Coordinates of C-alpha atoms and ligand atoms in Angstrom, one line a residue:
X1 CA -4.9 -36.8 -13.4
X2 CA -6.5 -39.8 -12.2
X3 CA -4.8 -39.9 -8.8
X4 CA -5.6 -36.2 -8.1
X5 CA -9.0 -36.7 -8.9
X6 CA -8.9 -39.9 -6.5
X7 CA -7.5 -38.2 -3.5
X8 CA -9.5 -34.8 -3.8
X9 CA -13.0 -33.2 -3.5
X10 CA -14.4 -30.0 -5.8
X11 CA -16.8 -27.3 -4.9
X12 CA -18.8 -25.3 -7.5
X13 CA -19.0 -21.5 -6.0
X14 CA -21.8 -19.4 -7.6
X15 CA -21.6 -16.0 -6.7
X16 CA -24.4 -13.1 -8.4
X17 CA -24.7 -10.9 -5.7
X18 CA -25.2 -7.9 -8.1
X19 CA -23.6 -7.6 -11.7
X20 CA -21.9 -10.2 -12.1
X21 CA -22.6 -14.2 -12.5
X22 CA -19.3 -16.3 -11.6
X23 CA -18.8 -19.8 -11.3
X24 CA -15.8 -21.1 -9.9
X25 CA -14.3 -24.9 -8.9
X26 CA -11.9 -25.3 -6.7
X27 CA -10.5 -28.5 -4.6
X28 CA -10.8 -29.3 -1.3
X29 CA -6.6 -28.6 -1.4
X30 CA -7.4 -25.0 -3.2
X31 CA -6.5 -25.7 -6.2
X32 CA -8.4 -23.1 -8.7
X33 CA -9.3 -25.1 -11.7
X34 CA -12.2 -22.4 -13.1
X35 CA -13.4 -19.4 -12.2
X36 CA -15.6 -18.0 -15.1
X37 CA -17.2 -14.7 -14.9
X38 CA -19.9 -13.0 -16.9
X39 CA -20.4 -9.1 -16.2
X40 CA -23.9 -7.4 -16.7
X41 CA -23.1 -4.1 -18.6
X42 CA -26.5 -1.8 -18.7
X43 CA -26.4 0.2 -22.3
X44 CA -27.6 3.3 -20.1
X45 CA -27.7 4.1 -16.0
X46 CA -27.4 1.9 -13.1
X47 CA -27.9 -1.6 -12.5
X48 CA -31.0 -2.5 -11.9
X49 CA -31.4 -5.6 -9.8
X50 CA -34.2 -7.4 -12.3
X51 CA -32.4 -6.8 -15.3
X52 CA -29.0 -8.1 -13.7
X53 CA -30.9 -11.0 -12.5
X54 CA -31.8 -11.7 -15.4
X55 CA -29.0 -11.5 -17.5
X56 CA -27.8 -14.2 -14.4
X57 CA -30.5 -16.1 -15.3
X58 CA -29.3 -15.9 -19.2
X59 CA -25.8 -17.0 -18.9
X60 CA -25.7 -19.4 -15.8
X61 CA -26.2 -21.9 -18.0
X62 CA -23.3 -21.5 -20.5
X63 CA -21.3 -20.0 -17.3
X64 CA -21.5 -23.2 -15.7
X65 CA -20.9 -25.5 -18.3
X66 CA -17.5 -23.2 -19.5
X67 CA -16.4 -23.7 -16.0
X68 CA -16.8 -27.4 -15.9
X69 CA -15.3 -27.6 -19.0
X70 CA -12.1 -25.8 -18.2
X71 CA -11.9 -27.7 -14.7
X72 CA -12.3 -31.5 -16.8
X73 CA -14.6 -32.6 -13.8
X74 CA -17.5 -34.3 -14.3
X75 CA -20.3 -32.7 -12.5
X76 CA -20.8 -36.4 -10.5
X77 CA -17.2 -35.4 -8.9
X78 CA -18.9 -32.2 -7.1
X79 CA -19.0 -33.4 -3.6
X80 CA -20.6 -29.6 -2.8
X81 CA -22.1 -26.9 -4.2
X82 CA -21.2 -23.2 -2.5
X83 CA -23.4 -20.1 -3.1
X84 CA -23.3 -16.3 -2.1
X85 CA -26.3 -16.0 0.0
X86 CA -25.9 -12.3 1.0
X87 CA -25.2 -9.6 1.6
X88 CA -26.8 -7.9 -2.1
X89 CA -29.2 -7.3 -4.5
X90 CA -32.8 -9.4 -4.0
X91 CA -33.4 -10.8 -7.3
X92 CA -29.6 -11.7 -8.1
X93 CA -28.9 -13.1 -5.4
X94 CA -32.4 -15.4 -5.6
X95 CA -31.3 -16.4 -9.0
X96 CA -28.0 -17.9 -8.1
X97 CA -29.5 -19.1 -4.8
X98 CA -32.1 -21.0 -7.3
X99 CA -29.4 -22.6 -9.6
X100 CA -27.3 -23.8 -6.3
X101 CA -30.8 -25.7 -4.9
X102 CA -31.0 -27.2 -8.2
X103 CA -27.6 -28.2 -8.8
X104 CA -27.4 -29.5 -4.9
X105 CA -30.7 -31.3 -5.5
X106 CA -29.8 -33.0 -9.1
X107 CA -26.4 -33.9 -7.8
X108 CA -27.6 -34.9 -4.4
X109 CA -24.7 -33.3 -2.6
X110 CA -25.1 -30.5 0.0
X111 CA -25.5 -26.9 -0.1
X112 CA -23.3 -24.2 1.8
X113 CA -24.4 -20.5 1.6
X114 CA -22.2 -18.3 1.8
X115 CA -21.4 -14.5 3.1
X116 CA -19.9 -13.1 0.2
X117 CA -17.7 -10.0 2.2
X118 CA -16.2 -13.2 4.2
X119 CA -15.3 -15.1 0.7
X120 CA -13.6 -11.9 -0.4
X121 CA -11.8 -12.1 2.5
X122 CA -10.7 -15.9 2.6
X123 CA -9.9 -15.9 -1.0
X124 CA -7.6 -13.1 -0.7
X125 CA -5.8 -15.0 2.0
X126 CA -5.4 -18.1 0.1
X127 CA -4.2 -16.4 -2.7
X128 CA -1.6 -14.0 -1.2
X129 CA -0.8 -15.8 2.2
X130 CA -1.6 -13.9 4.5
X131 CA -2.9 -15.3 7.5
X132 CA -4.2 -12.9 10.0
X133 CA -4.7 -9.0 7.8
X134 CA -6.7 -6.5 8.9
X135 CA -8.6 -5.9 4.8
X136 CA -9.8 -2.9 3.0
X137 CA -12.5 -4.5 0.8
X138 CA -13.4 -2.0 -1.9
X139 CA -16.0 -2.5 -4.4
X140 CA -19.3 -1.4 -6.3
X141 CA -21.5 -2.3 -3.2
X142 CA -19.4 -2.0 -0.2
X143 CA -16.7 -0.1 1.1
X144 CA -15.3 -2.1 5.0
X145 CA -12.5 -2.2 7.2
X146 CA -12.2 -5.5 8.9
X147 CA -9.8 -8.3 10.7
X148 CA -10.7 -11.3 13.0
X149 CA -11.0 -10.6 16.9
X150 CA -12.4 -12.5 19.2
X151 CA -13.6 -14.8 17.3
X152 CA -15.2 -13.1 14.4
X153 CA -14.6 -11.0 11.5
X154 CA -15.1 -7.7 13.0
X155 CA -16.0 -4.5 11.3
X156 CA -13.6 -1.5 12.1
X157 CA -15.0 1.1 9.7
X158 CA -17.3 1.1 6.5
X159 CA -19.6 3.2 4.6
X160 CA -22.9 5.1 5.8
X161 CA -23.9 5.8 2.2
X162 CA -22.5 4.6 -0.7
X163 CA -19.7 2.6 -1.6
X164 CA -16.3 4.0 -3.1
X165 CA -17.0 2.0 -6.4
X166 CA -20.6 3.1 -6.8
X167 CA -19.3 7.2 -6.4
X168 CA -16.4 6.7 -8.9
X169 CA -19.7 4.9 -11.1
X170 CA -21.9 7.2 -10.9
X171 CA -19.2 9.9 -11.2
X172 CA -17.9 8.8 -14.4
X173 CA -21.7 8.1 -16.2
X174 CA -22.2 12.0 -14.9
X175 CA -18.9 12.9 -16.6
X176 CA -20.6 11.1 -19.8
X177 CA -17.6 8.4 -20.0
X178 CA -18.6 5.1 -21.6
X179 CA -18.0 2.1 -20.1
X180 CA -15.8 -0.4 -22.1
X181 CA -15.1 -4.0 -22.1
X182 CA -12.4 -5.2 -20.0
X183 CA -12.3 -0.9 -18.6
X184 CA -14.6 -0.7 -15.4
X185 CA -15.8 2.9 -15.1
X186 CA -13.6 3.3 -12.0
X187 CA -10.7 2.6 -14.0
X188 CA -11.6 5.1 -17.0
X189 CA -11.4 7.7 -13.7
X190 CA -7.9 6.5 -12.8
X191 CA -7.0 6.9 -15.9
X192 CA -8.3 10.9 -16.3
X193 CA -6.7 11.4 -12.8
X194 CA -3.2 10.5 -14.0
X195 CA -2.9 13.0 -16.2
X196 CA -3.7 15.7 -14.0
X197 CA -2.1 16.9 -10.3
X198 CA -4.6 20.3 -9.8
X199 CA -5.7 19.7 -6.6
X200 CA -9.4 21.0 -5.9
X201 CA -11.1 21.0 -2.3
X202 CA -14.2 18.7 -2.0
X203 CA -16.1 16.8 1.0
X204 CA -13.9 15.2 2.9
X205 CA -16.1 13.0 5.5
X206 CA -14.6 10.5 8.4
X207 CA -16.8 10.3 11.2
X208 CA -15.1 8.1 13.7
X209 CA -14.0 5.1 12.2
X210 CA -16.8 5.0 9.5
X211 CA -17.0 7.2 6.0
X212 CA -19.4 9.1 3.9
X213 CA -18.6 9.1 -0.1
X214 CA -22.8 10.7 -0.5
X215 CA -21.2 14.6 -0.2
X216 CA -18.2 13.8 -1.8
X217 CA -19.8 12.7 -5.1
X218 CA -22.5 15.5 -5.2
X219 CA -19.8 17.9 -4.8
X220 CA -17.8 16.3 -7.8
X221 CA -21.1 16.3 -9.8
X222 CA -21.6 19.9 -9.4
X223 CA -17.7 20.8 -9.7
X224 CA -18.1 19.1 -13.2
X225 CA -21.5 20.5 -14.4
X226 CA -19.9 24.1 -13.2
X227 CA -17.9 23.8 -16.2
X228 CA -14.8 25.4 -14.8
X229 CA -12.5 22.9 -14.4
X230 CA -10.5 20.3 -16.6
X231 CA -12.7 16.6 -15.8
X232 CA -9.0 15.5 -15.8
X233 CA -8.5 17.6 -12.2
X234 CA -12.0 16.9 -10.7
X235 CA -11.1 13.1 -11.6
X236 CA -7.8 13.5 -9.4
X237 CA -10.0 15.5 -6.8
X238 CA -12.3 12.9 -6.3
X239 CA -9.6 10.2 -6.3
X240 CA -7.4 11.9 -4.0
X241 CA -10.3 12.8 -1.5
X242 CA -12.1 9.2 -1.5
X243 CA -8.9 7.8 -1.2
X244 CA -6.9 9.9 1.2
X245 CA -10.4 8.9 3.8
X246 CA -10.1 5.2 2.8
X247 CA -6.4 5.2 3.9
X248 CA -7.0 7.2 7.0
X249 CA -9.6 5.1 8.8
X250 CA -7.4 2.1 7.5
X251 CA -4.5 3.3 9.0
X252 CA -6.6 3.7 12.2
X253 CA -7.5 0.1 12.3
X254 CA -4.3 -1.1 11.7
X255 CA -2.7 1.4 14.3
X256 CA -5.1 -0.5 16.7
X257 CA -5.5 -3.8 15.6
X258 CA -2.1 -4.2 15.2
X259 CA -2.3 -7.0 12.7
X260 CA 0.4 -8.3 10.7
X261 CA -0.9 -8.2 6.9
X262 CA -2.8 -5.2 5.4
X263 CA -4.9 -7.2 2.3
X264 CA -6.6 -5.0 0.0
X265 CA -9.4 -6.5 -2.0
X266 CA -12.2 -5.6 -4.0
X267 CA -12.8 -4.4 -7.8
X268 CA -11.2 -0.8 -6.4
X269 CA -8.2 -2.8 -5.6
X270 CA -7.3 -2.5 -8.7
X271 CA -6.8 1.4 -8.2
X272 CA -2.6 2.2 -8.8
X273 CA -3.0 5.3 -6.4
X274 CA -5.3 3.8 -3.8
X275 CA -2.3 0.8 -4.2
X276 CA 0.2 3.4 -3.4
X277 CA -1.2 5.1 -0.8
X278 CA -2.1 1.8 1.6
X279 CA 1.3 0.7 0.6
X280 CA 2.7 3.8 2.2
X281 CA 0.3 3.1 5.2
X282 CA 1.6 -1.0 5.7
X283 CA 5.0 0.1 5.9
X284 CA 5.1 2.4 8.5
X285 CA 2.9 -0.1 10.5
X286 CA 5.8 -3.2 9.9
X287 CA 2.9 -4.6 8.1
X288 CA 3.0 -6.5 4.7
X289 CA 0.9 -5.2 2.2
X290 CA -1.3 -7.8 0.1
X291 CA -2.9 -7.0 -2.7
X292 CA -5.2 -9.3 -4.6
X293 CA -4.9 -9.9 -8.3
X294 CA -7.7 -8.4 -10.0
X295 CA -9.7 -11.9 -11.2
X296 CA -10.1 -12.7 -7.2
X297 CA -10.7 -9.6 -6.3
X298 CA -13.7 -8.5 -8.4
X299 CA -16.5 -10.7 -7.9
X300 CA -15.8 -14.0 -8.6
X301 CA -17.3 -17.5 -8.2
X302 CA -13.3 -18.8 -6.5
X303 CA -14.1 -17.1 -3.8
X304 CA -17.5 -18.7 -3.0
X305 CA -16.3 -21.8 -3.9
X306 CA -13.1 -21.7 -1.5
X307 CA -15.5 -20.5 1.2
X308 CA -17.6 -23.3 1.3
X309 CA -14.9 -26.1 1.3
X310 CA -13.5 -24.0 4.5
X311 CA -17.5 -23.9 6.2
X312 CA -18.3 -27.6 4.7
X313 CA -14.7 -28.6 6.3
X314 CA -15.9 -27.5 9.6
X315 CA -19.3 -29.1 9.6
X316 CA -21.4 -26.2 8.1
X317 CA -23.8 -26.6 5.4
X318 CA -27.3 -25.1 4.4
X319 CA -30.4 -27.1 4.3
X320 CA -32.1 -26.1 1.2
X321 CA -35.3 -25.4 3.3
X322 CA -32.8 -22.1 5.3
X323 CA -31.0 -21.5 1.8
X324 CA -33.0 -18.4 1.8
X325 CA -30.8 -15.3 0.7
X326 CA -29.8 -12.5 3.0
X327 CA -29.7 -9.1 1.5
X328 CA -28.3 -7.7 4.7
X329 CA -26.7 -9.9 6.0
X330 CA -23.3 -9.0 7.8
X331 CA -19.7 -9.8 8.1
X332 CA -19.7 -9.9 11.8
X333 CA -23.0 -12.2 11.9
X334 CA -20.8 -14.8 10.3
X335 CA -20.0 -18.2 12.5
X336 CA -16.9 -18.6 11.1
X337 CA -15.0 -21.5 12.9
X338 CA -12.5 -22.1 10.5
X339 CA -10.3 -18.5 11.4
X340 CA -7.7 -19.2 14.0
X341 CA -7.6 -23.1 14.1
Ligands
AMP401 P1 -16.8 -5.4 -7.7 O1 -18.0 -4.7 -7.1 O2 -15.8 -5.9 -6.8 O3 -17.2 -6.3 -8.8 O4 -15.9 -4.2 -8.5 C1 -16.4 -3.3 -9.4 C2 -16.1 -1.9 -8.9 O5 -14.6 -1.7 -9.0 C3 -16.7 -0.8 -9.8 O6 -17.2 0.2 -9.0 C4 -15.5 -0.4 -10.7 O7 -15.7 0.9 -11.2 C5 -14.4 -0.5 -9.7 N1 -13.1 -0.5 -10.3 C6 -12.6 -1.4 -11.2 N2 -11.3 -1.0 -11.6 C7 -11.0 0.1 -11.0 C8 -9.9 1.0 -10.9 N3 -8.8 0.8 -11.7 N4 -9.9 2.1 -10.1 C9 -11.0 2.3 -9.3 N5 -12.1 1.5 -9.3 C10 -12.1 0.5 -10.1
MG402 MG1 -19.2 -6.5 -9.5

């Protein structure tokens, strides 16, 4: 224990873009040693961004110290501290931007911000292997196609509207489902869908290489308050549909790109069908499908962590006076001078 602590370097990651607070260690060799997540679950509706925040601003405490705990570092062993700076919600991502300044200041090491659709990225490539994938990335707030070209991550396709995870969401609160520990809502709509293989037509909306999921979930909405069908088939609908236009504009990408990995990412990731169907997609395309296990590919603390070590590695860091957070901010602004060498 002693020698490994003598010839490495940890990072605490914070990541709160939106519902979830995470803190992860990692060291400078990758070696996950806590990655610690606390989810915001609203009783009723949405998530709204102050009340998120402020459940991150409830639990960073305890998160923090859990995640020490289970790493067995001693917060003087932190040689930097990683946050997600953007792209997502205002005040969440303010309020783990706040507890990064503070930790960097008390601890006197420096601060790395961090895009988090590049840290789902990198973490999914330090976990499965791959090193060069063209990703689906999948989640409550964003729905992209990407790969590194000329070098930058580039974005091939991604949402005009809403993302995949937020219409299965808002889908499933319509349809009345309750949201249960440990059972994400978009899972509760896999699980409907498999019992059911009645096909129904809804919105199906590719234009060019990007996607609309707006039209699609209205449609559902209105399919289910009609009253005619089982929610079982309207579940499969929508699956089917939002998945069949996630795998052709992937399938696209990876047609032209020609890369050699197809990583799938993002708390949708988890979906067995959507699995299935990219699967189908990386085979005939002599590519090797990558999936990421479900704890790095929901939001998670890791992945900021692991980010920063690769930035901090290559001279980047964030003076606490430009830590401010960057609710837009997008994958293919990102200097990102570790890819490729
Ligand atoms: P993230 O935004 O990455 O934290 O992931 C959360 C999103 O993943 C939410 O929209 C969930 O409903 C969705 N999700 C989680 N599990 C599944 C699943 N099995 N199938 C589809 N969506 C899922
Ligand atoms: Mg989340």
């Amino acid at each position: 224990m002693a020698t490994r602590r003598k010839a490495d370097y940890y990072c605490i990651g914070l990541e709160s873009t939106a519902d979830d607070f995470s803190v992860g260690i990692l060291s400078f060799k990758g070696k996950i040693l806590a990655n610690e997540i606390s989810v915001f679950m609203p009783e009723t509706g949405g998530i709204h961004p102050r009340e998120a925040a402020r459940h991150h601003a409830e639990v960073a405490g305890k998160v923090l110290a859990e995640a020490l705990h289970k790493a067995g570092i001693r917060p003087r062993e932190i040689k930097i501290i990683a946050f997600s700076q953007g792209p997502g919600l205002g005040p969440c991502l303010r309020t783990g931007a706040t507890a990064a300044r503070a930790l960097a200041s008390y601890l006197q090491v420096p601060l790395v911000g961090v895009n988090h659709c590049v840290a789902h990225i990198e973490i999914g490539k330090h976990i499965t292997g791959a090193k060069n994938p063209l990703t689906l990335y999948v989640s409550g707030g964003n729905t992209l196609v990407a790969a590194f070209e000329a070098g930058r991550y580039r974005v091939f396709g991604e949402t005009l509207d809403i993302a995949v995870g937020n219409c299965l969401d808002v889908f499933a609160r319509e349809a009345g489902l309750r949201q249960k520990l440990g059972a994400p809502f978009g899972a509760l709509v896999e699980q409907l869908a498999a019992r059911s293989q009645n096909f129904i037509s809804l919105p199906y909306t590719v234009k060019g290489m990007d996607l609309s999921f707006s039209g699609l979930l209205t449609a559902a909405i209105e399919l289910l308050h009609r009253g005619q069908h089982r929610l079982e088939d309207v579940c499969y609908s929508l699956q089917e549909v939002a998945f069949s236009m996630l795998s052709e504009v992937t399938e696209r990408a990876l047609a032209h790109t020609e890369k050699p990995e197809l990583l799938l990412t993002g708390g949708v990731a988890a979906n067995k069908r959507l699995k299935s169907m990219l699967e189908t997609i990386a085979k005939e395309h002599n590519a090797k499908f990558c999936v990421v296990p479900k704890q790095y590919a929901l939001d998670n603390g890791a992945m900021i962590a692991w980010t920063g070590i690769l930035a901090y590695q290559h001279g980047l860091s964030t003076p606490i006076e430009k830590s401010f957070v960057r609710l837009k901010w997008r994958l293919d602004e990102v200097y990102a001078p570790w890819v490729g060498g």
